[in-house]
Structure formats: structure tokens, C-alpha cells
Coordinates of C-alpha atoms in Angstrom, one line a residue:
Chain I
M362 CA 32.0 -7.8 1.9
Q363 CA 29.3 -7.6 4.5
V364 CA 26.7 -10.3 4.8
I365 CA 23.4 -8.8 6.0
Q366 CA 20.3 -10.7 7.0
Q367 CA 18.1 -7.9 8.4
I368 CA 16.2 -5.4 6.2
E369 CA 16.7 -2.5 8.6
Q370 CA 20.4 -3.1 8.7
L371 CA 20.6 -3.0 4.9
K372 CA 18.5 0.1 4.8
Q373 CA 21.0 1.8 7.1
V374 CA 23.9 0.8 4.9
V375 CA 22.0 2.2 1.9
R376 CA 21.2 5.5 3.6
D377 CA 24.8 6.0 4.6
A378 CA 26.0 5.3 1.0
K379 CA 23.4 7.6 -0.5
R380 CA 24.4 10.4 1.9
Q381 CA 27.9 10.0 0.5
G382 CA 26.5 10.4 -3.0
K383 CA 27.0 6.8 -4.0
T384 CA 24.8 5.1 -6.5
V385 CA 23.4 1.7 -5.6
G386 CA 23.7 -1.3 -7.9
L387 CA 21.5 -4.3 -7.1
V388 CA 21.9 -7.9 -8.3
P389 CA 19.0 -10.0 -7.2
T390 CA 19.7 -13.8 -7.2
M391 CA 18.3 -16.9 -5.7
G392 CA 21.9 -18.0 -4.8
Y393 CA 23.7 -21.2 -5.7
L394 CA 25.8 -18.7 -7.7
H395 CA 27.4 -19.5 -11.1
E396 CA 29.4 -17.5 -13.6
G397 CA 26.2 -15.9 -14.9
H398 CA 25.5 -14.3 -11.5
L399 CA 29.2 -13.4 -11.0
T400 CA 29.2 -11.6 -14.4
L401 CA 26.3 -9.4 -13.2
M402 CA 28.1 -8.6 -9.9
R403 CA 31.3 -7.7 -11.7
R404 CA 29.4 -5.4 -14.1
A405 CA 27.6 -3.8 -11.2
R406 CA 31.0 -3.4 -9.4
Q407 CA 32.4 -1.5 -12.3
E408 CA 29.5 0.8 -12.6
Q409 CA 28.1 1.6 -9.1
G410 CA 29.2 3.0 -5.8
L411 CA 27.5 0.5 -3.5
V412 CA 26.9 -2.9 -4.9
I413 CA 24.4 -5.2 -3.2
A414 CA 23.7 -8.8 -4.3
T415 CA 20.7 -10.5 -2.8
L416 CA 20.4 -14.1 -2.1
F417 CA 16.8 -15.2 -1.5
V418 CA 15.0 -18.3 -2.7
N419 CA 11.6 -16.6 -2.9
P420 CA 8.8 -19.0 -2.0
L421 CA 6.2 -16.8 -3.7
Q422 CA 7.5 -17.5 -7.2
F423 CA 7.4 -21.3 -6.9
G424 CA 4.3 -23.3 -7.7
P425 CA 3.1 -26.0 -5.3
Q426 CA 4.5 -28.7 -7.5
E427 CA 7.8 -27.0 -8.1
D428 CA 11.3 -27.3 -6.6
Y429 CA 11.2 -24.7 -3.9
A430 CA 12.2 -27.1 -1.1
D431 CA 14.8 -28.8 -3.3
Y432 CA 16.3 -25.6 -4.9
P433 CA 20.0 -25.8 -4.3
R434 CA 21.4 -23.7 -1.5
D435 CA 25.0 -23.2 -0.3
L436 CA 25.5 -20.0 1.6
A437 CA 29.2 -20.5 2.5
R438 CA 30.1 -21.2 -1.1
D439 CA 28.0 -18.3 -2.3
C440 CA 29.6 -15.9 0.1
E441 CA 33.1 -16.9 -1.1
L442 CA 32.1 -16.5 -4.8
A443 CA 30.3 -13.2 -4.2
E444 CA 33.2 -11.8 -2.2
S445 CA 35.6 -12.6 -5.1
T446 CA 33.7 -10.1 -7.3
G447 CA 34.4 -7.2 -5.0
I448 CA 30.8 -6.4 -4.2
D449 CA 30.0 -4.6 -0.9
V450 CA 27.0 -6.4 0.5
L451 CA 25.4 -9.9 0.2
F452 CA 21.9 -9.6 1.5
A453 CA 20.6 -13.0 2.5
P454 CA 17.4 -12.6 4.5
A455 CA 15.4 -15.4 6.1
V456 CA 11.9 -16.1 4.6
D457 CA 10.2 -14.6 7.7
E458 CA 12.3 -11.4 7.3
M459 CA 10.9 -10.9 3.8
Y460 CA 7.4 -12.2 4.6
P461 CA 6.8 -11.4 8.3
A462 CA 3.2 -12.6 8.1
G463 CA 4.7 -16.1 8.1
N464 CA 4.6 -19.1 5.8
G465 CA 6.2 -17.0 3.0
K466 CA 2.9 -15.2 2.6
T467 CA 1.9 -11.6 1.9
L468 CA -1.3 -9.7 1.2
T469 CA 0.2 -7.4 -1.4
F470 CA 1.2 -8.4 -4.9
V471 CA 2.5 -6.8 -8.0
D472 CA 0.9 -8.1 -11.1
V473 CA 2.0 -7.5 -14.7
E474 CA -0.6 -8.5 -17.2
K475 CA -0.3 -9.8 -20.8
I476 CA 3.5 -10.1 -20.8
T477 CA 3.2 -12.8 -18.2
A478 CA 0.5 -14.7 -20.0
S479 CA 2.7 -16.7 -22.4
L480 CA 5.8 -18.9 -22.2
C481 CA 7.0 -19.4 -18.6
G482 CA 4.0 -17.5 -17.3
A483 CA 1.7 -20.0 -19.0
S484 CA 3.7 -23.0 -17.7
R485 CA 4.2 -21.6 -14.2
P486 CA 1.0 -19.8 -13.0
G487 CA 1.7 -17.2 -10.3
H488 CA 5.5 -17.3 -11.0
F489 CA 5.8 -13.8 -12.3
R490 CA 3.5 -12.4 -9.7
G491 CA 5.9 -13.8 -7.2
V492 CA 8.9 -12.4 -9.1
A493 CA 7.4 -8.9 -9.6
T494 CA 6.4 -8.8 -5.9
V495 CA 9.8 -9.8 -4.5
V496 CA 11.7 -7.6 -6.9
T497 CA 9.6 -4.6 -5.9
K498 CA 10.4 -5.3 -2.3
L499 CA 14.1 -5.6 -3.0
F500 CA 14.2 -2.5 -5.1
N501 CA 12.6 -0.6 -2.2
I502 CA 14.8 -2.1 0.5
A503 CA 18.0 -1.4 -1.5
E504 CA 16.8 1.9 -3.0
A505 CA 18.4 0.6 -6.2
D506 CA 19.5 3.0 -8.8
V507 CA 20.4 0.3 -11.3
A508 CA 19.5 -3.4 -11.2
Y509 CA 21.2 -6.1 -13.1
F510 CA 19.4 -9.2 -14.5
G511 CA 20.5 -12.1 -16.7
Q512 CA 19.1 -12.2 -20.2
K513 CA 18.6 -16.0 -19.8
D514 CA 15.4 -15.1 -17.9
A515 CA 14.3 -13.0 -20.9
Q516 CA 10.6 -13.0 -19.9
Q517 CA 11.5 -12.0 -16.4
V518 CA 13.6 -9.1 -17.8
A519 CA 10.6 -7.9 -19.9
V520 CA 8.2 -8.2 -17.0
I521 CA 10.5 -6.2 -14.7
R522 CA 11.2 -3.5 -17.3
R523 CA 7.5 -3.1 -17.8
M524 CA 6.8 -3.0 -14.1
A525 CA 9.5 -0.5 -13.4
E526 CA 8.2 1.8 -16.1
D527 CA 4.5 1.4 -15.3
L528 CA 5.0 2.1 -11.6
N529 CA 7.5 4.9 -12.2
M530 CA 10.2 3.2 -10.2
N531 CA 13.4 5.1 -9.9
V532 CA 15.6 2.2 -11.1
K533 CA 17.3 1.5 -14.4
I534 CA 17.1 -2.2 -15.5
V535 CA 20.2 -3.6 -17.2
A536 CA 20.0 -7.0 -18.9
V537 CA 23.3 -8.8 -19.2
P538 CA 23.9 -11.4 -22.0
I539 CA 23.6 -15.2 -21.2
V540 CA 26.8 -16.8 -19.9
R541 CA 27.4 -20.3 -21.2
E542 CA 29.5 -23.3 -20.4
S543 CA 32.3 -23.9 -22.9
D544 CA 30.1 -26.5 -24.7
G545 CA 27.3 -24.0 -25.0
L546 CA 24.9 -24.9 -22.1
A547 CA 23.5 -21.8 -20.6
M548 CA 24.6 -21.4 -17.0
S549 CA 21.8 -22.2 -14.5
S550 CA 21.6 -23.2 -10.8
R551 CA 19.3 -26.0 -12.0
N552 CA 22.0 -27.6 -14.2
K553 CA 23.1 -29.3 -11.0
Y554 CA 20.0 -31.5 -11.2
L555 CA 21.1 -33.1 -14.5
D556 CA 22.7 -36.5 -14.6
S557 CA 25.5 -37.0 -17.2
A558 CA 23.2 -38.3 -20.0
Q559 CA 20.8 -35.4 -19.4
R560 CA 23.7 -32.9 -19.2
Q561 CA 24.9 -34.1 -22.6
A562 CA 21.3 -34.1 -24.1
A563 CA 20.8 -30.5 -22.9
L564 CA 23.3 -29.3 -25.5
V565 CA 20.5 -29.6 -28.0
L566 CA 19.2 -26.3 -26.7
S567 CA 22.1 -24.0 -27.6
R568 CA 22.6 -26.0 -30.8
S569 CA 19.0 -25.5 -31.9
L570 CA 19.2 -21.7 -31.1
E571 CA 22.4 -21.5 -33.2
R572 CA 20.6 -23.2 -36.0
A573 CA 17.8 -20.6 -35.7
A574 CA 20.3 -17.8 -35.8
T575 CA 21.8 -19.2 -38.9
L576 CA 18.4 -19.3 -40.6
L577 CA 17.7 -15.7 -39.6
A578 CA 21.1 -14.6 -40.7
A579 CA 20.4 -16.2 -44.1
G580 CA 17.2 -14.1 -44.4
E581 CA 14.5 -16.5 -43.2
R582 CA 11.7 -14.5 -41.7
D583 CA 8.9 -17.0 -41.4
S584 CA 8.4 -17.5 -37.7
S585 CA 6.6 -20.9 -38.0
L586 CA 9.3 -22.4 -40.1
I587 CA 12.0 -21.3 -37.7
V588 CA 10.1 -22.6 -34.7
A589 CA 9.4 -25.9 -36.5
T590 CA 13.1 -26.3 -37.3
V591 CA 14.0 -25.8 -33.6
R592 CA 11.2 -28.2 -32.4
D593 CA 12.4 -30.8 -34.9
L594 CA 16.0 -30.6 -33.7
I595 CA 15.0 -30.8 -30.0
S596 CA 12.6 -33.7 -30.7
Q597 CA 15.4 -35.8 -32.1
E598 CA 16.9 -35.8 -28.6
P599 CA 15.0 -38.7 -26.8
L600 CA 15.7 -37.3 -23.2
A601 CA 14.2 -33.9 -24.2
E602 CA 10.6 -33.0 -23.6
I603 CA 9.5 -29.6 -25.0
D604 CA 7.5 -27.3 -22.9
Y605 CA 7.5 -24.4 -25.4
V606 CA 9.5 -23.0 -28.3
S607 CA 8.3 -19.6 -29.3
L608 CA 9.4 -16.6 -31.4
V609 CA 8.2 -13.5 -29.7
D610 CA 8.5 -9.7 -29.5
P611 CA 11.2 -9.2 -26.8
L612 CA 9.2 -6.5 -25.0
T613 CA 5.7 -7.8 -25.1
M614 CA 6.3 -11.5 -25.4
E615 CA 3.7 -11.7 -28.1
A616 CA 4.2 -14.4 -30.7
L617 CA 5.5 -13.1 -34.0
D618 CA 4.2 -14.3 -37.4
R619 CA 7.2 -12.9 -39.2
V620 CA 10.5 -11.6 -37.9
E621 CA 10.7 -8.0 -38.9
S622 CA 13.2 -6.5 -36.6
R623 CA 14.0 -7.6 -33.0
A624 CA 12.8 -11.0 -32.0
L625 CA 13.4 -13.4 -29.1
L626 CA 13.5 -17.1 -29.7
A627 CA 12.7 -18.6 -26.3
L628 CA 12.4 -22.2 -25.2
A629 CA 11.8 -24.3 -22.2
V630 CA 12.5 -28.0 -22.3
K631 CA 12.4 -30.7 -19.6
F632 CA 15.1 -33.3 -19.1
G633 CA 13.7 -35.7 -16.6
K634 CA 12.3 -33.6 -13.8
T635 CA 14.6 -30.7 -14.6
R636 CA 13.1 -27.8 -16.7
L637 CA 15.7 -25.7 -18.4
I638 CA 15.2 -22.4 -20.3
D639 CA 17.3 -20.8 -22.9
N640 CA 16.9 -18.1 -25.6
M641 CA 18.4 -16.1 -28.3
L642 CA 17.8 -12.4 -28.9
W643 CA 17.8 -11.5 -32.6
E644 CA 18.7 -7.8 -33.0
G645 CA 17.9 -7.7 -36.7
K646 CA 20.4 -6.4 -39.1
Chain A
M1414 CA 3.8 27.3 -5.4
Q1415 CA 4.8 25.6 -8.6
V1416 CA 2.1 23.8 -10.7
I1417 CA 3.8 20.8 -12.5
Q1418 CA 2.2 18.6 -15.1
Q1419 CA 5.2 16.5 -16.2
I1420 CA 6.6 13.6 -14.2
E1421 CA 10.2 14.3 -15.2
Q1422 CA 9.9 17.9 -14.1
L1423 CA 8.6 16.8 -10.7
K1424 CA 11.4 14.2 -10.3
Q1425 CA 13.9 17.0 -10.9
V1426 CA 12.4 19.2 -8.2
V1427 CA 12.4 16.2 -5.8
R1428 CA 16.0 15.3 -6.6
D1429 CA 17.1 18.9 -6.0
A1430 CA 15.3 19.0 -2.7
K1431 CA 16.7 15.7 -1.5
R1432 CA 20.2 16.9 -2.4
Q1433 CA 19.6 19.8 0.0
G1434 CA 18.6 17.3 2.7
K1435 CA 14.9 18.1 2.6
T1436 CA 12.2 15.5 3.4
V1437 CA 9.3 15.1 1.0
G1438 CA 5.8 15.2 2.2
L1439 CA 3.1 14.0 -0.2
V1440 CA -0.6 14.7 -0.2
P1441 CA -2.4 12.7 -2.9
T1442 CA -5.8 14.1 -3.9
M1443 CA -8.3 13.9 -6.7
G1444 CA -8.8 17.7 -6.5
Y1445 CA -12.0 19.7 -6.0
L1446 CA -10.3 20.6 -2.7
H1447 CA -12.1 21.1 0.5
E1448 CA -11.1 21.8 4.1
G1449 CA -10.2 18.1 4.6
H1450 CA -7.6 18.2 1.9
L1451 CA -6.3 21.6 3.1
T1452 CA -5.8 20.2 6.6
L1453 CA -3.6 17.5 5.2
M1454 CA -1.6 20.1 3.3
R1455 CA -1.1 22.3 6.3
R1456 CA 0.0 19.4 8.4
A1457 CA 2.5 18.3 5.7
R1458 CA 3.7 22.0 5.5
Q1459 CA 4.4 22.0 9.2
E1460 CA 6.3 18.7 9.1
Q1461 CA 8.2 18.4 5.8
G1462 CA 10.8 20.3 3.8
L1463 CA 9.3 19.9 0.3
V1464 CA 5.5 19.5 0.2
I1465 CA 3.8 18.2 -2.9
A1466 CA 0.1 17.8 -3.3
T1467 CA -1.1 15.8 -6.2
L1468 CA -4.3 16.4 -8.1
F1469 CA -5.3 13.5 -10.3
V1470 CA -8.7 12.0 -10.9
N1471 CA -7.5 8.5 -11.4
P1472 CA -9.5 6.6 -14.0
L1473 CA -8.2 3.2 -12.7
Q1474 CA -10.1 3.5 -9.5
F1475 CA -13.5 4.1 -10.9
G1476 CA -15.8 1.4 -12.1
P1477 CA -17.5 1.6 -15.5
Q1478 CA -20.8 2.7 -13.9
E1479 CA -19.2 5.2 -11.6
D1480 CA -18.8 9.0 -11.7
Y1481 CA -15.3 9.3 -13.3
A1482 CA -16.5 11.6 -16.1
D1483 CA -18.7 13.6 -13.8
Y1484 CA -16.3 13.9 -10.9
P1485 CA -16.0 17.6 -10.0
R1486 CA -12.9 19.4 -11.4
D1487 CA -11.8 23.0 -10.9
L1488 CA -8.1 23.5 -11.4
A1489 CA -8.0 27.2 -11.0
R1490 CA -9.9 27.1 -7.7
D1491 CA -7.8 24.2 -6.5
C1492 CA -4.5 26.1 -7.3
E1493 CA -5.7 29.0 -5.2
L1494 CA -6.7 26.9 -2.3
A1495 CA -3.6 24.8 -2.4
E1496 CA -1.4 27.8 -2.6
S1497 CA -3.0 29.3 0.5
T1498 CA -1.7 26.4 2.6
G1499 CA 1.9 27.3 1.7
I1500 CA 2.8 24.0 -0.1
D1501 CA 5.6 24.0 -2.7
V1502 CA 4.2 22.0 -5.6
L1503 CA 0.8 21.1 -7.0
F1504 CA 1.4 18.1 -9.3
A1505 CA -1.5 17.9 -11.8
P1506 CA -0.6 15.4 -14.5
A1507 CA -2.8 14.6 -17.6
V1508 CA -4.1 11.1 -17.8
D1509 CA -1.7 10.2 -20.6
E1510 CA 1.2 11.4 -18.5
M1511 CA 0.3 8.9 -15.8
Y1512 CA -0.8 6.1 -18.1
P1513 CA 1.2 6.6 -21.3
A1514 CA -0.2 3.4 -22.9
G1515 CA -3.3 5.5 -23.5
N1516 CA -7.0 5.2 -22.3
G1517 CA -6.0 5.4 -18.7
K1518 CA -4.6 1.8 -19.0
T1519 CA -1.6 0.0 -17.6
L1520 CA -0.3 -3.5 -17.6
T1521 CA 1.0 -3.3 -14.0
F1522 CA -1.2 -3.4 -10.9
V1523 CA -0.7 -3.4 -7.2
D1524 CA -3.2 -5.7 -5.4
V1525 CA -3.8 -5.9 -1.7
E1526 CA -5.9 -8.9 -0.8
K1527 CA -8.3 -9.6 2.1
I1528 CA -8.4 -6.0 3.4
T1529 CA -10.0 -4.9 0.1
A1530 CA -12.6 -7.7 0.1
S1531 CA -15.2 -6.0 2.3
L1532 CA -16.9 -2.6 2.6
C1533 CA -16.0 -0.3 -0.3
G1534 CA -14.0 -3.0 -1.9
A1535 CA -17.1 -5.2 -2.1
S1536 CA -19.3 -2.4 -3.4
R1537 CA -16.6 -1.1 -5.8
P1538 CA -14.7 -4.0 -7.5
G1539 CA -11.3 -2.9 -8.7
H1540 CA -11.5 0.3 -6.8
F1541 CA -8.6 -0.4 -4.4
R1542 CA -6.5 -2.0 -7.1
G1543 CA -6.7 1.3 -8.9
V1544 CA -5.9 3.2 -5.7
A1545 CA -3.0 1.0 -4.7
T1546 CA -1.5 1.2 -8.2
V1547 CA -1.8 5.0 -8.6
V1548 CA -0.5 5.6 -5.0
T1549 CA 2.5 3.4 -5.7
K1550 CA 3.2 5.5 -8.8
L1551 CA 2.9 8.7 -6.9
F1552 CA 5.1 7.5 -4.1
N1553 CA 7.8 6.6 -6.6
I1554 CA 7.5 9.8 -8.6
A1555 CA 7.7 12.0 -5.5
E1556 CA 10.1 9.8 -3.6
A1557 CA 7.8 10.5 -0.7
D1558 CA 9.2 10.2 2.9
V1559 CA 5.8 10.8 4.5
A1560 CA 2.3 10.7 2.8
Y1561 CA -0.8 12.2 4.3
F1562 CA -4.3 10.7 3.9
G1563 CA -7.7 11.5 5.3
Q1564 CA -9.1 9.1 7.8
K1565 CA -12.5 9.5 6.1
D1566 CA -11.3 6.9 3.6
A1567 CA -10.5 4.5 6.4
Q1568 CA -10.3 1.4 4.3
Q1569 CA -8.0 3.2 1.8
V1570 CA -5.7 4.1 4.7
A1571 CA -5.6 0.5 5.9
V1572 CA -4.9 -0.7 2.3
I1573 CA -2.1 1.8 1.8
R1574 CA -0.5 1.1 5.2
R1575 CA -0.6 -2.7 4.4
M1576 CA 0.8 -2.1 0.9
A1577 CA 3.6 0.2 2.1
E1578 CA 4.6 -2.3 4.8
D1579 CA 4.3 -5.4 2.6
L1580 CA 6.3 -3.9 -0.3
N1581 CA 8.9 -2.3 2.1
M1582 CA 8.2 1.2 0.7
N1583 CA 10.3 3.9 2.2
V1584 CA 7.4 6.0 3.2
K1585 CA 5.5 6.7 6.4
I1586 CA 1.8 6.9 6.2
V1587 CA 0.0 9.5 8.3
A1588 CA -3.8 9.4 8.7
V1589 CA -5.4 12.7 9.6
P1590 CA -8.8 12.8 11.4
I1591 CA -12.0 13.5 9.5
V1592 CA -12.8 17.2 9.0
R1593 CA -16.6 18.0 9.2
E1594 CA -18.9 20.8 8.3
S1595 CA -20.2 22.7 11.3
D1596 CA -23.4 20.6 11.2
G1597 CA -21.4 17.3 11.3
L1598 CA -21.4 16.2 7.6
A1599 CA -18.0 14.8 6.7
M1600 CA -16.2 16.9 4.1
S1601 CA -16.2 15.3 0.6
S1602 CA -15.9 16.5 -2.9
R1603 CA -19.0 14.5 -3.7
N1604 CA -21.1 16.6 -1.2
K1605 CA -21.5 18.9 -4.2
Y1606 CA -23.8 16.4 -5.8
L1607 CA -26.4 16.6 -3.1
D1608 CA -29.5 18.7 -3.4
S1609 CA -30.7 20.6 -0.4
A1610 CA -33.0 17.8 0.9
Q1611 CA -30.3 15.2 0.4
R1612 CA -27.8 17.5 2.1
Q1613 CA -30.1 17.7 5.1
A1614 CA -30.8 14.0 5.1
A1615 CA -27.1 13.2 5.0
L1616 CA -26.7 14.5 8.5
V1617 CA -28.1 11.1 9.6
L1618 CA -24.6 9.7 9.0
S1619 CA -22.7 11.7 11.6
R1620 CA -25.7 11.5 13.9
S1621 CA -25.7 7.7 13.8
L1622 CA -22.0 7.5 14.3
E1623 CA -22.3 9.7 17.4
R1624 CA -25.0 7.4 18.7
A1625 CA -22.7 4.5 18.2
A1626 CA -20.0 6.3 20.1
T1627 CA -22.4 7.0 23.0
L1628 CA -23.2 3.3 23.1
L1629 CA -19.6 2.3 23.1
A1630 CA -18.8 4.9 25.8
A1631 CA -21.5 3.4 27.9
G1632 CA -19.9 0.0 27.7
E1633 CA -21.8 -1.7 24.9
R1634 CA -19.6 -4.2 23.3
D1635 CA -22.0 -6.3 21.1
S1636 CA -21.1 -5.4 17.6
S1637 CA -24.4 -6.6 16.0
L1638 CA -26.4 -4.5 18.5
I1639 CA -24.4 -1.4 17.7
V1640 CA -24.7 -2.0 13.9
A1641 CA -28.4 -2.6 14.2
T1642 CA -28.9 0.7 16.1
V1643 CA -27.0 2.6 13.4
R1644 CA -28.9 0.9 10.6
D1645 CA -32.2 1.7 12.3
L1646 CA -31.4 5.3 12.7
I1647 CA -30.3 5.6 9.0
S1648 CA -33.3 3.7 7.8
Q1649 CA -35.6 6.3 9.4
E1650 CA -34.3 8.7 6.9
P1651 CA -36.4 8.1 3.7
L1652 CA -33.8 9.6 1.3
A1653 CA -31.0 7.3 2.6
E1654 CA -30.3 3.9 1.1
I1655 CA -27.7 1.9 3.0
D1656 CA -24.8 0.3 1.2
Y1657 CA -23.1 -1.0 4.3
V1658 CA -22.8 -0.4 8.0
S1659 CA -20.0 -2.4 9.6
L1660 CA -17.9 -2.6 12.7
V1661 CA -14.5 -3.8 11.8
D1662 CA -10.9 -4.1 12.9
P1663 CA -9.3 -0.9 11.7
L1664 CA -6.2 -2.7 10.3
T1665 CA -7.6 -5.8 8.7
M1666 CA -11.2 -4.5 7.9
E1667 CA -12.5 -7.8 9.3
A1668 CA -15.9 -7.7 10.9
L1669 CA -15.9 -7.8 14.7
D1670 CA -18.3 -9.8 16.8
R1671 CA -17.4 -7.9 19.9
V1672 CA -15.6 -4.6 20.4
E1673 CA -12.6 -5.5 22.5
S1674 CA -10.1 -2.6 21.8
R1675 CA -9.8 -0.5 18.7
A1676 CA -12.7 -0.7 16.2
L1677 CA -13.9 1.1 13.2
L1678 CA -17.5 1.8 12.5
A1679 CA -17.7 2.4 8.8
L1680 CA -20.7 3.1 6.6
A1681 CA -21.6 3.9 3.0
V1682 CA -25.0 5.3 2.2
K1683 CA -26.5 6.5 -1.0
F1684 CA -28.6 9.7 -1.3
G1685 CA -30.1 9.6 -4.8
K1686 CA -27.1 8.7 -7.0
T1687 CA -24.6 10.1 -4.5
R1688 CA -22.8 7.5 -2.4
L1689 CA -21.2 9.0 0.8
I1690 CA -18.9 7.3 3.2
D1691 CA -18.2 8.2 6.8
N1692 CA -16.7 6.4 9.8
M1693 CA -15.8 6.6 13.5
L1694 CA -12.6 5.2 14.9
W1695 CA -13.1 3.9 18.4
E1696 CA -9.8 3.9 20.2
G1697 CA -11.0 1.9 23.2
K1698 CA -10.7 3.1 26.7

């Protein structure tokens, strides 16, 4: 596995691979890799000729009060984990390489409207603008044919799908199901922030999603009843502070009154300073 | 020359050409072709393997009070003129093909800040957002290696250069000098709107730019003096109504106090309902 920090060097590797007729699979990450990321990389390895994972904590997608400076970083460990999946390249650029104007700034932004207005977009203004902008840059740098994202960031997946389609990008977006710890907690680099009591309390998230799935499987279709049940369950956990619980259309992120076919139950909950997200995609039946 | 209206069909032509190792040259236009457009096409023809001109009056870049509905269109004539330059493809999609959500709308936009705040960006809010968005789409659809734009739209050139660099697009931007009528009027599809008195009056634009060039060549470096001279000259023409006259940095579009090296003298002037732009790039000496 090659570790590359310069854009031009990565472009050269991509050009060479394309000349050999290889497809390019891209796995964008912010590093501090966990089993969720590694699952994306293994999937890409199976399916693509050249596999590039990127490791970039993107300042543009953090708000001024958020955890950009504190976001966990461990390049040596990430290199080892990434290499174990058999990918070809880990692209780990410096901030100035991605934003040469300095200070992590740029004049050009990609904005996706409406889909970004609710849920995490409402709680984190500018977040998806930063995501869409950096993902566009990475797609262009890697000339990605297929890009792999974790379904845990369900709104991010919807935003990137919409963006790729609206801008006629030549990339296919693949969303890979959430990977969980054995006790049900969704894998996240931010789980590291939790103390043991919070770690235990956070199990209420997957438990409440399972409860909602049970209701749906039993035929319940009233969105407000399902959301209320989930909120009740989470509220019983004293360390949990709800940011949002919402049943939405998985493509548009618009709230649903009733669950007719596909639906996404998405939630964000704070444990101390740590904000976790989780979700459940209901495919109908 | 092939006339193509479907995105997927154009993508197939591009894929085949790339497989043969051809470079793709792109000439985005809104049609109603004149010698300026044809110069871009001939230049692309000389330099690239597959040359695609696009003909699309982009609703997204027109304001509600602007001339979208009235913008001149003549597909048959454009086909003949484009074919005469030897290009391979004229891509002329319907509005719904480019904006399948209907009504010429999209959820995803590309925004370039600062460079778009002055000059035409100030007079035409949303204009450059529409330009940047559609040009991004066309770059992706055509997988353009090199794209050719007329220097008459100097701010557009600066915006697109900035966008391509900021988003790491794999396209080189070439700006081609303004093509003028024999009496000096810059070629524009909107010249068609002028009646004969306005047509005559519009010569004040190139005349005033020449005057500014003479001042610069003589060593004048005071921006406000040069701008005032140009404004005076234009104001002597009763049919002319100045929108802006500005001496700016050609990359950032920021107003210059003094002309040190490169500078762009840009102006927009209305003759009746018709708004014309023109400019002069001073390369220093």
C-alpha cells in the first residue's frame, strides 16, 4: 500500500491505472479507522481495480464550536489497518494541500439544498456544504468510478447521491450497511470520547431503533407514534440528551406522516459533549 | 458532425473517444453562434481529438427579469455554422434533460464566492451560480480535458478558472481573445437586439477601451482617472446607460487603486433594454 500526501502524485497513480483499464474505487474517510471503514475498504477491494482510501479531517465540515481540533487522529495505526484490507493507496493530504489558499479555506463550494435542511443539517449549519465540497474535490482528484460510504451517515449518503446525480458526476455511489459493536453500538470514531457510563448508556440508541423496527414489522405505520416511542425510550436514559429523532424519506430527508414504503428512522443524541448518530433503514415489506 | 440531445449518448461518444486515447475539447455556448464562438471551435479543433460544442440556453443563469425567454435561438443555423468549423459533436440538450427535476431546477449548486460579488455578479444576482453549476455539469458529461471560453466574459473566465482549481477538476481552461466586428463592436448574440441607432452608439464601448489602453500605454497608472475618462466618454453618448466601469485584478475581480501589472478594464452598458459587456485586458509592459 502506498501512502500519498500530494494531489499530483495521486493523480499520476490514477492516470496510470486508468490507462491499464482499471476501475477506481474510492473510500473517503476522516481516519481513526474502525471496522465500519474497513468494511468499506474490503468491499471496494473486491470490486475495483485500484482502491484508494482517503484520510482527511476536513475543516470545512466542522462548525466553529465543534470538535475539529480534538477529532481523533492516529496515522500510524490507520496505515496499518488500511493496509490489512489490501487497498492500494492511502491518500492522506495536509490541510494546505487540499485548501492551498490557507486556513482550510476555499472560494468554491458545492451546496445541496432541501436535503441538507433537516436533521444533522439543521443541527450543524454548513456541515453538508463542507462535506459536498470536499467529496467533490476527492471525486475529481481520484477520478472515482465507484465511491463507498457508510450508511451510518444516512443523510450524507442522500446528499452525495443527489449531488452526483445533479452534477452528472461519473461516479456510482455505494452505501454499505452500518457495522456495529457486538452489543449493538454503531461503530464511530467518536465512540472514543465516551466514558464507560456513557458507553453503556449509548446502547439505548440501537435498542430504540430495534424497538421501532419491531413496531414497523408488526404493521404500525403512524410516524408520530413510532417517533414518540423512540423518544420515550431514549429519554429514560438520564445521560442521553436528544438532538433529533425523525422518520424521513431516505432520499429527500423529508419527514413522513405515515410509513408507506421505504423510510429512514434517524437520530442524533448527545452523551455529555459527544454527539452520536444512528439510524435504521426500513425497506418496507 | 453529430447533433446529440441525450446525455447518455454523449457520454458513450466520449467514452469511445477516450478509449482511443483522444483528448476532449469542450466549447460551451448558449447558441445563436457568431464569429467569437466559431473562433473557439476552430481553436479546439486544432488542438483536441474529440471536439464537442454545447448549445444550451441555461435557465439557471438568468434572473427573473432577464431575457431567458427572448434569448435568440436558431438551431438550424447554429448546426450549419458549427459544422463548418469541423467539430465532431454539437450537444444541444433540452432543459429537462439537463434539469430532470423539471422547471429548469436543481437542488445542487456550485458557488464561487468573492470573485462573483462585483461587476456582472452584482448586477445579476445568481448569474454566476447558474453558470458555475451548468459548466460543472457540462465538464462532467463531456469529461472535458480542455475547455474554451471567450475572454469577452472575463468575469466568467475568472470564476470558472477559480472553480476548476478549487474543486480539482481535471480540465484546463483556455480563454480566447475577444472577436470584434470590423468597426470594433465586440461580437455578442445580444447585438441582434440593437436597433441601428443603438448599434452605432454601442461603438463607444470599444472606443473608450482603446482610449484607456492609450492612457495605460502612456504610463497612466491611476485607476480612478482611467475609469473616469472611460465613464466620461460613454456618458457623452445619449443612448448609453452605464451599469459599471471598473478596473480590476483579472483573477480576483477586485478593484485596483493603481495599475501595477495585469489589469482588466471591464464595463457593462445598457442601450435601451440591451445590456452589453466589453473589456480590455492590460498585460502590463
